[in-house]
Backbone as CSV, one residue per row, in Angstrom:
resi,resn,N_x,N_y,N_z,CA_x,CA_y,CA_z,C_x,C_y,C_z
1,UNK,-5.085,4.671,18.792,-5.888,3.962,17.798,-5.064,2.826,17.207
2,UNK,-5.514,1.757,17.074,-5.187,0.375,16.528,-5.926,-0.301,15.457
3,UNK,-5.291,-0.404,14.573,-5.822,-1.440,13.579,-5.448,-2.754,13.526
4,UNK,-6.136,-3.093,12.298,-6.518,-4.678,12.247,-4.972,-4.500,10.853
5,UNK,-4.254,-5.283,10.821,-3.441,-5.347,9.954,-3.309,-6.507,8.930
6,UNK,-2.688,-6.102,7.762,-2.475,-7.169,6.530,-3.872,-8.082,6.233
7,UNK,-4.855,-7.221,6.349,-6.125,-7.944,6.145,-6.381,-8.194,4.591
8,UNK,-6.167,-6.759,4.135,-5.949,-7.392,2.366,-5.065,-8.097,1.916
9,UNK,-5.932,-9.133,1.154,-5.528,-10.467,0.692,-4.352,-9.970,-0.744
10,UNK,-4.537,-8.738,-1.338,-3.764,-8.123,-2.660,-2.498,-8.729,-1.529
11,UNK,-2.079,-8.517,-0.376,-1.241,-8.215,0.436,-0.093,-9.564,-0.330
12,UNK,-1.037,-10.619,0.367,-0.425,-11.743,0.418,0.187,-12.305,-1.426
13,UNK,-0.964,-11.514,-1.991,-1.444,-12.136,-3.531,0.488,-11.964,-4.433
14,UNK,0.401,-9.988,-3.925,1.627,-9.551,-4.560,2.815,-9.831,-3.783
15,UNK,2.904,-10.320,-2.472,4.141,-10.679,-1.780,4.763,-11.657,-1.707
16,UNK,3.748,-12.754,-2.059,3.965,-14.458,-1.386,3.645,-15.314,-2.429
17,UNK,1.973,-14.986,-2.763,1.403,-16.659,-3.593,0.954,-16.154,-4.960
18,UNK,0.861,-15.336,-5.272,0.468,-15.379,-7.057,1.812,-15.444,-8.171
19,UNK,1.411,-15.599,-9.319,2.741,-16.061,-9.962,3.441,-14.497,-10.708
20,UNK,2.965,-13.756,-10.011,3.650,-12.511,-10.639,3.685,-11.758,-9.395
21,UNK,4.279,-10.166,-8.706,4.461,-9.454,-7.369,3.883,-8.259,-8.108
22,UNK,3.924,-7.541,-7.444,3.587,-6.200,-7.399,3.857,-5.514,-8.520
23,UNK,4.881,-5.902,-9.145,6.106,-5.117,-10.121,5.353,-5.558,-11.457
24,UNK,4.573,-6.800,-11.788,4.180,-7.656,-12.740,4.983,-8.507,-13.213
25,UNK,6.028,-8.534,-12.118,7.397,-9.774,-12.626,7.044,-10.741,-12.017
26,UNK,7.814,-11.760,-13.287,6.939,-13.871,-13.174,7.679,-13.877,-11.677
27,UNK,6.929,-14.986,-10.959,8.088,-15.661,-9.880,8.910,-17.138,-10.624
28,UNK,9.438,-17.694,-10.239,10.176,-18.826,-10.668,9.312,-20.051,-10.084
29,UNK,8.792,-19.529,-8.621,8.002,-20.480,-7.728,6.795,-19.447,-7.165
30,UNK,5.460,-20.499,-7.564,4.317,-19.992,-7.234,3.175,-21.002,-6.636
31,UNK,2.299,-20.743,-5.743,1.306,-21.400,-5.656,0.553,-22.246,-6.910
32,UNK,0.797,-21.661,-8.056,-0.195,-21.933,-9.014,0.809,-23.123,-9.705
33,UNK,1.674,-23.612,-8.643,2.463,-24.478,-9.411,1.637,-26.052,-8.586
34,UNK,0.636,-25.515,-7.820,0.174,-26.632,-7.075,-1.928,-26.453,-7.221
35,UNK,-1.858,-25.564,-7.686,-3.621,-25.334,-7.774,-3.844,-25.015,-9.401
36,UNK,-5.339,-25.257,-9.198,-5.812,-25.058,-10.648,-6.314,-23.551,-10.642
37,UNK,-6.184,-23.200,-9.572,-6.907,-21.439,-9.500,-6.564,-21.213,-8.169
38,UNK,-6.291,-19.886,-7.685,-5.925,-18.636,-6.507,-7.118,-18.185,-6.365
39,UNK,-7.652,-17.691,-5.520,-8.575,-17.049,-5.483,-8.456,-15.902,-4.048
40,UNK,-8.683,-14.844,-3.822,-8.428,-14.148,-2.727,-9.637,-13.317,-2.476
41,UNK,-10.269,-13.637,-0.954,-11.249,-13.135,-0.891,-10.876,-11.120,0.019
42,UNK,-11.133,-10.180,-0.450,-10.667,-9.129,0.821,-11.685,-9.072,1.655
43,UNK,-11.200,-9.580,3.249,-12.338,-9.644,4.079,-11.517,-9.665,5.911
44,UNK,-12.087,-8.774,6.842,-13.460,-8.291,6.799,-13.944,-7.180,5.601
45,UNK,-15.129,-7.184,5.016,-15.644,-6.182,4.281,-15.257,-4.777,4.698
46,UNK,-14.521,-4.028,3.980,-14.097,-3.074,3.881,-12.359,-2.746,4.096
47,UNK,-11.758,-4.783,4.233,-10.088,-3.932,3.662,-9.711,-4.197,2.443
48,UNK,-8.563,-4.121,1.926,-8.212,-4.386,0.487,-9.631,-2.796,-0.069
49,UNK,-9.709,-4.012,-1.459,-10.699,-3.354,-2.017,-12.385,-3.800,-1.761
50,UNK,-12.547,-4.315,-1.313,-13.987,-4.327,-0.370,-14.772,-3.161,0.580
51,UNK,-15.584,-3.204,0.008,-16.174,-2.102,0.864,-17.836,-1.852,0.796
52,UNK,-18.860,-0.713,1.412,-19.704,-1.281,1.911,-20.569,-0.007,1.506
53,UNK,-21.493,0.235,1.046,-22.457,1.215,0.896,-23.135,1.725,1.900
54,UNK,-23.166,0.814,3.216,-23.875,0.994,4.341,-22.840,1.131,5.331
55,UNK,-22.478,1.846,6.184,-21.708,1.152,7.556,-22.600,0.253,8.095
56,UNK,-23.609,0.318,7.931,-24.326,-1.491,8.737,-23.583,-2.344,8.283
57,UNK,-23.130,-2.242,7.481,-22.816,-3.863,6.366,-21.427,-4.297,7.008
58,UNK,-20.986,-3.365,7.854,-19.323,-4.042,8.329,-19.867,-5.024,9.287
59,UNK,-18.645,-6.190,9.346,-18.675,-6.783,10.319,-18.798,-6.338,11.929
60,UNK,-19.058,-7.277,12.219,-19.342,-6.748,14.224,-19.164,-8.310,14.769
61,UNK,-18.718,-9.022,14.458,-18.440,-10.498,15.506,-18.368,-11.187,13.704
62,UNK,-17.351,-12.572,14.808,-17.483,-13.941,13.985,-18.242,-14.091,12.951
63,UNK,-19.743,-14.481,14.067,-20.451,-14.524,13.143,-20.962,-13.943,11.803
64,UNK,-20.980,-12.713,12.036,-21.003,-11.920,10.783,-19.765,-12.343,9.230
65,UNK,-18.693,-12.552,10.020,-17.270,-12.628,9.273,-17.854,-14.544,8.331
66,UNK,-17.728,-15.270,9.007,-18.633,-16.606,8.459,-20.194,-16.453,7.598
67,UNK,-20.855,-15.277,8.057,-22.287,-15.204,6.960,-21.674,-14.366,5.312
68,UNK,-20.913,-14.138,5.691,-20.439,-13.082,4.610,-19.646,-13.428,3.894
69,UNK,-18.720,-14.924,4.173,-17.834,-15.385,3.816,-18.478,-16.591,2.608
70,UNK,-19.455,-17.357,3.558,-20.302,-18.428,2.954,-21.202,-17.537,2.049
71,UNK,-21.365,-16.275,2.155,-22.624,-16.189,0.983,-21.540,-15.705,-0.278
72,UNK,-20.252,-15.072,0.051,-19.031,-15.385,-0.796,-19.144,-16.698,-1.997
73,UNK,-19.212,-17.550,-1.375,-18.852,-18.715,-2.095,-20.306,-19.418,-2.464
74,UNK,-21.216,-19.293,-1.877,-22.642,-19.543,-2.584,-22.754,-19.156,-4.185
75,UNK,-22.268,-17.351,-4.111,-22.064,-17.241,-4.827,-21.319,-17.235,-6.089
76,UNK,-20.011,-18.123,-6.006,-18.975,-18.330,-6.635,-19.332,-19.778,-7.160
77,UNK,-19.764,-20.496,-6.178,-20.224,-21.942,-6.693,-21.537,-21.664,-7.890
78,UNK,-22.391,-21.241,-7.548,-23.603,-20.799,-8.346,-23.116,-20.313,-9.912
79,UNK,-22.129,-18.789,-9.876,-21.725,-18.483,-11.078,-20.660,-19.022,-11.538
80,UNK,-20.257,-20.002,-11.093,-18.676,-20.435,-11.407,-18.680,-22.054,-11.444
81,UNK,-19.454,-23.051,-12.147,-19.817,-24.354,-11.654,-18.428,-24.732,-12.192
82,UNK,-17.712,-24.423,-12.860,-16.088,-25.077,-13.226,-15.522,-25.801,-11.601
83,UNK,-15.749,-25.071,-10.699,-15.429,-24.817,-9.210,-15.509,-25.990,-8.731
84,UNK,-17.209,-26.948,-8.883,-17.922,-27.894,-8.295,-17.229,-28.847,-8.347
85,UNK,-16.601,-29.862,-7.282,-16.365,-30.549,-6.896,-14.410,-30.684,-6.246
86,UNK,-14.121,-29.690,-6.993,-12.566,-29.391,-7.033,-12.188,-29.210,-5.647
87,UNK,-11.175,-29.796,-5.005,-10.788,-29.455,-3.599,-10.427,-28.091,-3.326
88,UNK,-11.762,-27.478,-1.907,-10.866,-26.568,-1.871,-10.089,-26.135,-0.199
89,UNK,-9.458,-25.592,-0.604,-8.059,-24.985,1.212,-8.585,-23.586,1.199
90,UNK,-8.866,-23.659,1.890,-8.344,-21.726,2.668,-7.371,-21.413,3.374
91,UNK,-6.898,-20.720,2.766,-5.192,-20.448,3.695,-5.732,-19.145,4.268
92,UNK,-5.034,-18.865,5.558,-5.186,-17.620,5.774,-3.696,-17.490,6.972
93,UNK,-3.396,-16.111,7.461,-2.742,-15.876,8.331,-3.101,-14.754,9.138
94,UNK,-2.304,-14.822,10.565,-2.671,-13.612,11.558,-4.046,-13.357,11.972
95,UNK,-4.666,-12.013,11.750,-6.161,-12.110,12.203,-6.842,-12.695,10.953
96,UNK,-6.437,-13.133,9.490,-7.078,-14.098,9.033,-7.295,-15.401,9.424
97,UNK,-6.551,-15.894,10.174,-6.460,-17.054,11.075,-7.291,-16.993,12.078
98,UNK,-7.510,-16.147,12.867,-8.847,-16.100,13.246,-10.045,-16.011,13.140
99,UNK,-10.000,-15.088,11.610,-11.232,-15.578,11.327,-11.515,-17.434,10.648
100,UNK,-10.409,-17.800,9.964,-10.681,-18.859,8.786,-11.031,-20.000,9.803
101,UNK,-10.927,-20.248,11.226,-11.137,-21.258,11.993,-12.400,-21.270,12.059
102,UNK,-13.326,-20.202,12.564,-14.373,-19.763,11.934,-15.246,-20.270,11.243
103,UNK,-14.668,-19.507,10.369,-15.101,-19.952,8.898,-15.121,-20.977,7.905
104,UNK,-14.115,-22.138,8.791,-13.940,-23.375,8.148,-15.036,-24.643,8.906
105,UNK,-15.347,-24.149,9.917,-16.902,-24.480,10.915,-17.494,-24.071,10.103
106,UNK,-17.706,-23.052,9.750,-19.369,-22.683,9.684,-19.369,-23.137,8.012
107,UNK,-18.311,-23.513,7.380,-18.646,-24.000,5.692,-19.030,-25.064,5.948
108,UNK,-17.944,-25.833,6.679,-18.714,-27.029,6.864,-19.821,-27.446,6.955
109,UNK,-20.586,-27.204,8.373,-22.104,-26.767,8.528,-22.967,-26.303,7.334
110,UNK,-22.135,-25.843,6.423,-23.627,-25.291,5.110,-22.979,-26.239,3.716
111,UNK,-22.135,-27.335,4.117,-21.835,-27.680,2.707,-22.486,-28.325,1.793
112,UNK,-23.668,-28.570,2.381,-24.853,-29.590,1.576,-25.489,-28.340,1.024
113,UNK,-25.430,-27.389,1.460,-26.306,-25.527,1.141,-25.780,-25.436,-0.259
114,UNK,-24.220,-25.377,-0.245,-23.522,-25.069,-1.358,-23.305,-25.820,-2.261
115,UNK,-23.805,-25.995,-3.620,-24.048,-27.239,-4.212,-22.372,-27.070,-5.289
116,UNK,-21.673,-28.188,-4.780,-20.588,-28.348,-5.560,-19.274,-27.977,-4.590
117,UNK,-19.434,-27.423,-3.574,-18.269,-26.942,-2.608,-18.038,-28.312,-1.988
118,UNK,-16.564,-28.486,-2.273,-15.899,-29.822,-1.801,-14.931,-29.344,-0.896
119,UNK,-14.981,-28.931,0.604,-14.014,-28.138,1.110,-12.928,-29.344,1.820
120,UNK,-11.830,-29.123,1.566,-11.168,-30.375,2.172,-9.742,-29.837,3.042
121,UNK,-9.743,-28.624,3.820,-9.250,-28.207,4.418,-8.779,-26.896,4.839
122,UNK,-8.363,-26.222,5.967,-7.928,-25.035,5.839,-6.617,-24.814,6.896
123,UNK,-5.629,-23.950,6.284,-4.604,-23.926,7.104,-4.002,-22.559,7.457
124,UNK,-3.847,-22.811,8.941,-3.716,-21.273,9.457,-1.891,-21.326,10.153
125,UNK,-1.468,-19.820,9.193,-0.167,-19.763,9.801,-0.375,-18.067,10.883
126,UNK,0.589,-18.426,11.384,0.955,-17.908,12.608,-0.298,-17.065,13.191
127,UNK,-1.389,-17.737,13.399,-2.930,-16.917,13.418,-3.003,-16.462,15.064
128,UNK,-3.767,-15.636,14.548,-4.427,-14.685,16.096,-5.600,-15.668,16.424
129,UNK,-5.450,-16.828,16.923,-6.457,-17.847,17.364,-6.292,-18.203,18.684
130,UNK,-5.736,-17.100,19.131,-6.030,-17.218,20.798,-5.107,-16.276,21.870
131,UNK,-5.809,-15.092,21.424,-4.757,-13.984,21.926,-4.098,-13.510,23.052
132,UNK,-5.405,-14.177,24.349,-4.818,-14.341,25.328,-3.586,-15.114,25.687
133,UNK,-3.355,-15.731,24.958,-1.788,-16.936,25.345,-1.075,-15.858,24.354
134,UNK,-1.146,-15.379,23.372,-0.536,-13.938,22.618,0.335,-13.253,23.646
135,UNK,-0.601,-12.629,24.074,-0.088,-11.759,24.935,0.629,-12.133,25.800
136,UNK,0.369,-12.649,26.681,1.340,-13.541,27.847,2.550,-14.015,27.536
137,UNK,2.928,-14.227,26.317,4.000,-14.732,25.541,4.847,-13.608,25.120
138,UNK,4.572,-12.465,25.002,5.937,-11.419,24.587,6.628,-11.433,25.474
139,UNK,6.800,-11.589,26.548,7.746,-10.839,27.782,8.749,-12.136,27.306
140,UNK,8.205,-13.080,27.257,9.320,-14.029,27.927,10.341,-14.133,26.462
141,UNK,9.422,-14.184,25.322,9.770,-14.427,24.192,10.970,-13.303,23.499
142,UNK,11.034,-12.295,23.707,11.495,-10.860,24.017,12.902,-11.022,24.614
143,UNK,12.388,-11.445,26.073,13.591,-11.767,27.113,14.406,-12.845,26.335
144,UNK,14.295,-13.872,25.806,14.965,-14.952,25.279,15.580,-14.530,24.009
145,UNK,15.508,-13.026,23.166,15.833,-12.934,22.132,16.824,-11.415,22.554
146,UNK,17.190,-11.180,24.023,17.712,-9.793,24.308,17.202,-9.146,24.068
147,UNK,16.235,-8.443,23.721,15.252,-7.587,23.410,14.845,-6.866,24.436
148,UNK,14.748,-7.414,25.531,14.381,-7.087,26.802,15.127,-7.653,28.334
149,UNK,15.133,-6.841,29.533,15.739,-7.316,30.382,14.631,-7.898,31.580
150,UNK,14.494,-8.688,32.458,13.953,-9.113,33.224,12.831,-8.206,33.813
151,UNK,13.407,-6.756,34.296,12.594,-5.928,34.840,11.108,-5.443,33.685
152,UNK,11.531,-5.530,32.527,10.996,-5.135,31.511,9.927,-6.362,31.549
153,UNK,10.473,-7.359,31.142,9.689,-8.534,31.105,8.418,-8.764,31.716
154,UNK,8.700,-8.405,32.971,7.738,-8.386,33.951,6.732,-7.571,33.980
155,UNK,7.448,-6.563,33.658,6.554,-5.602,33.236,5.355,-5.429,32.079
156,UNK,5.993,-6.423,30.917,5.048,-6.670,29.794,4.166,-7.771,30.176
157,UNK,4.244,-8.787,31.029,3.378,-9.727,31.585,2.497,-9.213,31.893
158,UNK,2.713,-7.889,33.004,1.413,-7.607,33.484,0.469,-7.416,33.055
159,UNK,0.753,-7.006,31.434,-0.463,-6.387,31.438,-1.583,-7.572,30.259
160,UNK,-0.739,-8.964,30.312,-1.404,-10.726,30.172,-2.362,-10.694,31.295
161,UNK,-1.764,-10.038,32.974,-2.561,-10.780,33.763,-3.932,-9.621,33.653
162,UNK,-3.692,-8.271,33.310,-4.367,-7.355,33.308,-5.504,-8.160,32.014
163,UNK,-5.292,-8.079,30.888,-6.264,-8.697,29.637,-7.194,-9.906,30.231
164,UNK,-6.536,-11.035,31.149,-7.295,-11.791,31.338,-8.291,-11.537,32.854
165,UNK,-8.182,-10.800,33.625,-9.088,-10.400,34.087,-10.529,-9.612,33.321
166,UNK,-9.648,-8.819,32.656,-11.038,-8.038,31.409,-11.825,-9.408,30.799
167,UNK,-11.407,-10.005,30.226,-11.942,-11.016,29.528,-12.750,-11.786,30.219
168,UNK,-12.324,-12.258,31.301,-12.952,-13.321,32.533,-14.197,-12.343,33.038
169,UNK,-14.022,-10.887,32.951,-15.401,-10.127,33.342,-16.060,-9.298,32.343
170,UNK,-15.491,-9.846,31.334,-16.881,-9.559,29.826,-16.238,-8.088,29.623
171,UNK,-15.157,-7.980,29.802,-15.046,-6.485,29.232,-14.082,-6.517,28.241
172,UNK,-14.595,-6.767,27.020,-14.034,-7.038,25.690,-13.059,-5.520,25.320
173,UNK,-14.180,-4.453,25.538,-13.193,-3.853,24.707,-12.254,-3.428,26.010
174,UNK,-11.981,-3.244,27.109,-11.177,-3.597,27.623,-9.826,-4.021,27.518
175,UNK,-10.296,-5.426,27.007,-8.741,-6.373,26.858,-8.221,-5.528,25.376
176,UNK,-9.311,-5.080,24.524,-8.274,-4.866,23.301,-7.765,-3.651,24.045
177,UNK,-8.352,-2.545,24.591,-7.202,-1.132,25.102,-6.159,-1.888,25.386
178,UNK,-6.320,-2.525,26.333,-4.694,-3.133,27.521,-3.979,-3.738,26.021
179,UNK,-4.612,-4.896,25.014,-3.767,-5.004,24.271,-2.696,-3.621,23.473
180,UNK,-3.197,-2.447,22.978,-2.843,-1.476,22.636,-1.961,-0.860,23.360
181,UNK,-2.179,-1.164,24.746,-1.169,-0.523,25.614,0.330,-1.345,25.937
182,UNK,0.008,-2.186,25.597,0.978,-3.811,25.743,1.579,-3.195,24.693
183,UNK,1.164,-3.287,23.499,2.187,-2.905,22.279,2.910,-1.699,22.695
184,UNK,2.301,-0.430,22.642,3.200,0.721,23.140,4.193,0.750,24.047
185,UNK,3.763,-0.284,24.992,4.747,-0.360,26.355,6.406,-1.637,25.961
186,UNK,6.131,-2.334,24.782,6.986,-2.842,24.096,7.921,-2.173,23.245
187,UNK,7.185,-1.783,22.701,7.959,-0.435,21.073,9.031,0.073,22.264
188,UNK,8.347,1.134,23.703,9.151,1.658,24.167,10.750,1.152,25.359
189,UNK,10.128,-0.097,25.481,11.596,-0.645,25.990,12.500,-1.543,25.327
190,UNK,11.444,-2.269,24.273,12.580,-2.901,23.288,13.330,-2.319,21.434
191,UNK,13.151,-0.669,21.746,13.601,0.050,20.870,12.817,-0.435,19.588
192,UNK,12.137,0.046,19.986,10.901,0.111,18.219,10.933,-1.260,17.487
193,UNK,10.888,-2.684,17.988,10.975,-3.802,17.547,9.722,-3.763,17.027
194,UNK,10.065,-4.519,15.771,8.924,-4.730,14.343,7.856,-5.687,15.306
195,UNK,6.757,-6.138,15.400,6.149,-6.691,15.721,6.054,-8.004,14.396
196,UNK,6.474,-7.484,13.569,6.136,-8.531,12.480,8.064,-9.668,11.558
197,UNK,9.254,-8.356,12.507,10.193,-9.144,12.340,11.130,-8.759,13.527
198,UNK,11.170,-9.394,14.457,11.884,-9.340,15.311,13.646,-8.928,15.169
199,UNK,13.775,-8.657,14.152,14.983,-8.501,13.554,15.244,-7.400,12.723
200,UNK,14.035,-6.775,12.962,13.649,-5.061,12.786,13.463,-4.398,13.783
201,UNK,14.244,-2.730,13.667,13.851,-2.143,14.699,12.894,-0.755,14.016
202,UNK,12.247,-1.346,12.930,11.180,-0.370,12.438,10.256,-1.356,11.808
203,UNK,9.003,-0.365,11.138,8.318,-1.801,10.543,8.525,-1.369,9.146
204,UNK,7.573,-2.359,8.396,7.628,-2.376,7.115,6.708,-1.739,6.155
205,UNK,7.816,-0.845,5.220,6.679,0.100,4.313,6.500,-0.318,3.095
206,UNK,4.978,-0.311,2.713,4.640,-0.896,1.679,3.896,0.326,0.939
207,UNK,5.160,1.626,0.658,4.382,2.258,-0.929,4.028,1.862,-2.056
208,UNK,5.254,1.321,-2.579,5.129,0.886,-3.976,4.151,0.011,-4.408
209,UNK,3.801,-0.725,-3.346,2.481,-1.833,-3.276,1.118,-0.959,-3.209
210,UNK,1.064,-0.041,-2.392,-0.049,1.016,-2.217,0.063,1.383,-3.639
211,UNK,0.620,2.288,-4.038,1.062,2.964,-5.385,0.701,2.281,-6.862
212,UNK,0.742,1.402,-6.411,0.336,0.277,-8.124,-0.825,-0.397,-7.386
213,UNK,-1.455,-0.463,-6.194,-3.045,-1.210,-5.836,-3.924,-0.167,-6.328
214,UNK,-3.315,1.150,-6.293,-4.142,2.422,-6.179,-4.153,3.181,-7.661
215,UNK,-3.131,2.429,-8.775,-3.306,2.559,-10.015,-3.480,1.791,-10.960
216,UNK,-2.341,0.890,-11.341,-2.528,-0.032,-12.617,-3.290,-1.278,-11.823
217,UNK,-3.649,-1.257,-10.762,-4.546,-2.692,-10.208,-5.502,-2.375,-10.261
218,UNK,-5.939,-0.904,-10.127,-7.416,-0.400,-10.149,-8.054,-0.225,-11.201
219,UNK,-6.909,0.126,-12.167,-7.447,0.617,-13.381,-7.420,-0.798,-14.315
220,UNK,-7.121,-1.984,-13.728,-7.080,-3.494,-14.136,-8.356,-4.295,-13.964
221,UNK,-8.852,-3.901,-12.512,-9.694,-4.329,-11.876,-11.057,-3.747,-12.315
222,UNK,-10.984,-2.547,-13.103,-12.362,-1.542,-13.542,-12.279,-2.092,-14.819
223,UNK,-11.604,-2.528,-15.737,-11.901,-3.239,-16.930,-12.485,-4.625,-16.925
224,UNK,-12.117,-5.119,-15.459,-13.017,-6.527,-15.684,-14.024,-6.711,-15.097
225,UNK,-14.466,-5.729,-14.403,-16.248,-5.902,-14.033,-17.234,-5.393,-14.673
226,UNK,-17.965,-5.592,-14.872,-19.372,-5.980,-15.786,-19.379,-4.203,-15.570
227,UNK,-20.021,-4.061,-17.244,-20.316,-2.357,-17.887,-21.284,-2.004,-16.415
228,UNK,-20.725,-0.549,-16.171,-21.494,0.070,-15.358,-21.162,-0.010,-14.140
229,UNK,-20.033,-0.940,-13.851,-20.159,-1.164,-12.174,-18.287,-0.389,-12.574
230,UNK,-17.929,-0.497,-11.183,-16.528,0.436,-10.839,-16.399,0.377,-9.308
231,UNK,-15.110,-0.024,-9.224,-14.562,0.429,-7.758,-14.715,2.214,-7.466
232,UNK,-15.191,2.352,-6.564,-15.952,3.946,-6.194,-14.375,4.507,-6.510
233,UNK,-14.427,5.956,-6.789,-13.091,6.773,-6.737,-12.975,6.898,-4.952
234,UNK,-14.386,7.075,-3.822,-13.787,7.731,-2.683,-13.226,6.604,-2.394
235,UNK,-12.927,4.926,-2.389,-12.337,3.805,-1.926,-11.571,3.278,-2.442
236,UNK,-10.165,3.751,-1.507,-8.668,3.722,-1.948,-8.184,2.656,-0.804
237,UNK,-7.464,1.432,-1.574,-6.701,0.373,-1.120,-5.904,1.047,-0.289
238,UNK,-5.321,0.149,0.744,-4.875,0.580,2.110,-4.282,-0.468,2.770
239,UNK,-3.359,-0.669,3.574,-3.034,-1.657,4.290,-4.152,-1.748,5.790
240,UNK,-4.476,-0.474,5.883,-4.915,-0.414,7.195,-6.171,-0.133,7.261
241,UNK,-7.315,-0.614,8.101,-8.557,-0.207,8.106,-9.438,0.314,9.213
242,UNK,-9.434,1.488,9.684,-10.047,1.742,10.583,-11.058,1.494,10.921
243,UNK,-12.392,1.843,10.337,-13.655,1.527,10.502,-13.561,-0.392,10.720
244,UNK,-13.304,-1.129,9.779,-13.175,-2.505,10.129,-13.023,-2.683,11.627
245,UNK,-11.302,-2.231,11.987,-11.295,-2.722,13.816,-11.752,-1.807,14.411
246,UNK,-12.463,-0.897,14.486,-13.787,-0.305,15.392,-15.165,-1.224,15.372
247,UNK,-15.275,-1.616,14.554,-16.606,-2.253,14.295,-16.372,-4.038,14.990
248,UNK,-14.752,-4.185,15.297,-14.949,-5.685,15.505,-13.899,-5.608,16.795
249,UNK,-13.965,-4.408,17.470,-13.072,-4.151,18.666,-13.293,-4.851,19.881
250,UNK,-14.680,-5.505,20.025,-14.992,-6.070,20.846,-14.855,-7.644,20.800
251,UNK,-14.688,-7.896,19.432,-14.116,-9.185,19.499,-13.392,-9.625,19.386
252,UNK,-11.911,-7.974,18.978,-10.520,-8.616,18.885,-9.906,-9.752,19.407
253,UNK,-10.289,-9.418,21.166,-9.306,-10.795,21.780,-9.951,-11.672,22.436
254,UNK,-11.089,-11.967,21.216,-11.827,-13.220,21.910,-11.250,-14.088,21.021
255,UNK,-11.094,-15.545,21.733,-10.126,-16.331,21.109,-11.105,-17.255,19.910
256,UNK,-10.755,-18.053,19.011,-11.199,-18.393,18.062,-11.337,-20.304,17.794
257,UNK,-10.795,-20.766,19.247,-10.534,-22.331,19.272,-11.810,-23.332,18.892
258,UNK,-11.945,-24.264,18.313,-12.958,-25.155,18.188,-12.335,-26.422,18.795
């Protein structure tokens, strides 16, 4: 089983770009030293704290990820006219990057819809926007960092040439297994290398971040929504979301280029 990772945006909020971390300590340097407002959407519906009364309501393709995104901000423009006209960026990374390419099409396309949305760019770091060249790229990338020896190498290619046959014959979920198997078949010859720091030979644990999303953020977050409403007790913040990449398994490694 494989998930969709670092999809909650809290992720980025307490690690990287808001002017305080996890701990509630200031940074010295923050995004907000360049915007008039942060805003973080958790999406696909149901990581972070997002979530769904229906399992219909999860995503299942792109498209879904762009209707859900734009009626996002319909609604933010509508209750929030401070918003109207102000430039806005979407940053995203990894499989947010795949979706925000997306999603920066399809705003476009509705920006006369959204009265006051001035979108004037979006920027994607190190994004899953085209996974097939992804894949094909560990062996060698690996090999060039000692990580791996030639025989190995070759071995992790194969299974690039394996994904793009699936893909070329519509068998989506397919390419994501072989992707899953690509990873496992890495962990085991290049000694448990981080996928996320090559300069790890484990990955990275984020309790203390779980631990305060799942208390003083929750119990932060239930004081500022309108009497009567509440984040459910059964929906507990998570890095990881299962139901999400089941529901969008078939479009993991479809690529995202415009």
């Amino acid at each position: 089983d494989h998930d969709i990772r670092t999809a909650p945006t809290n992720t980025a909020a307490t690690a990287a770009a808001s002017p305080a971390n996890y701990e509630a300590k200031n940074r010295s340097i923050t995004w907000m030293d360049h915007a008039s407002a942060l805003i973080f959407v958790d999406q696909p519906v149901g990581s972070g704290y997002s979530y769904v009364s229906n399992k219909k309501g999860f995503a299942r393709s792109e498209q879904d990820l762009v209707a859900h995104f734009v009626t996002v901000m319909r609604q933010m423009y509508a209750r929030f006219p401070v918003f109207h006209g102000k430039p806005l960026w979407i940053f995203s990374e990894s499989y947010g990057g795949k979706m925000c390419s997306h999603i920066g099409v399809g705003l476009l396309k509705k920006e006369n819809q959204i009265k006051g949305l001035n979108l004037t760019g979006v920027a994607l770091g190190d994004s899953w926007i085209s996974p097939q060249d992804n894949v094909k790229s560990y062996g060698s990338y690996l090999q060039a960092l000692s990580h791996v020896d030639d025989h190995s190498r070759q071995m992790i290619n194969v299974y690039g040439e394996k994904i793009d046959t699936a893909m070329e014959n519509g068998q989506y979920e397919l390419a994501t297994d072989l992707w899953g198997e690509q990873q496992e078949a890495i962990m085991g010859v290049a000694g448990s290398v981080s996928f996320y720091n090559f300069m790890r030979h484990s990955e990275y644990t984020y309790d203390n971040m779980t631990r305060y999303m799942n208390q003083q953020q929750r119990k932060l977050f239930n004081e500022l929504l309108p009497a009567g409403r509440k984040i459910p007790e059964t929906h507990k913040w998570g890095l990881l979301s299962e139901d999400v990449f089941t529901n969008l398994y078939e479009d993991f490694m479809q690529h995202s280029i415009h």
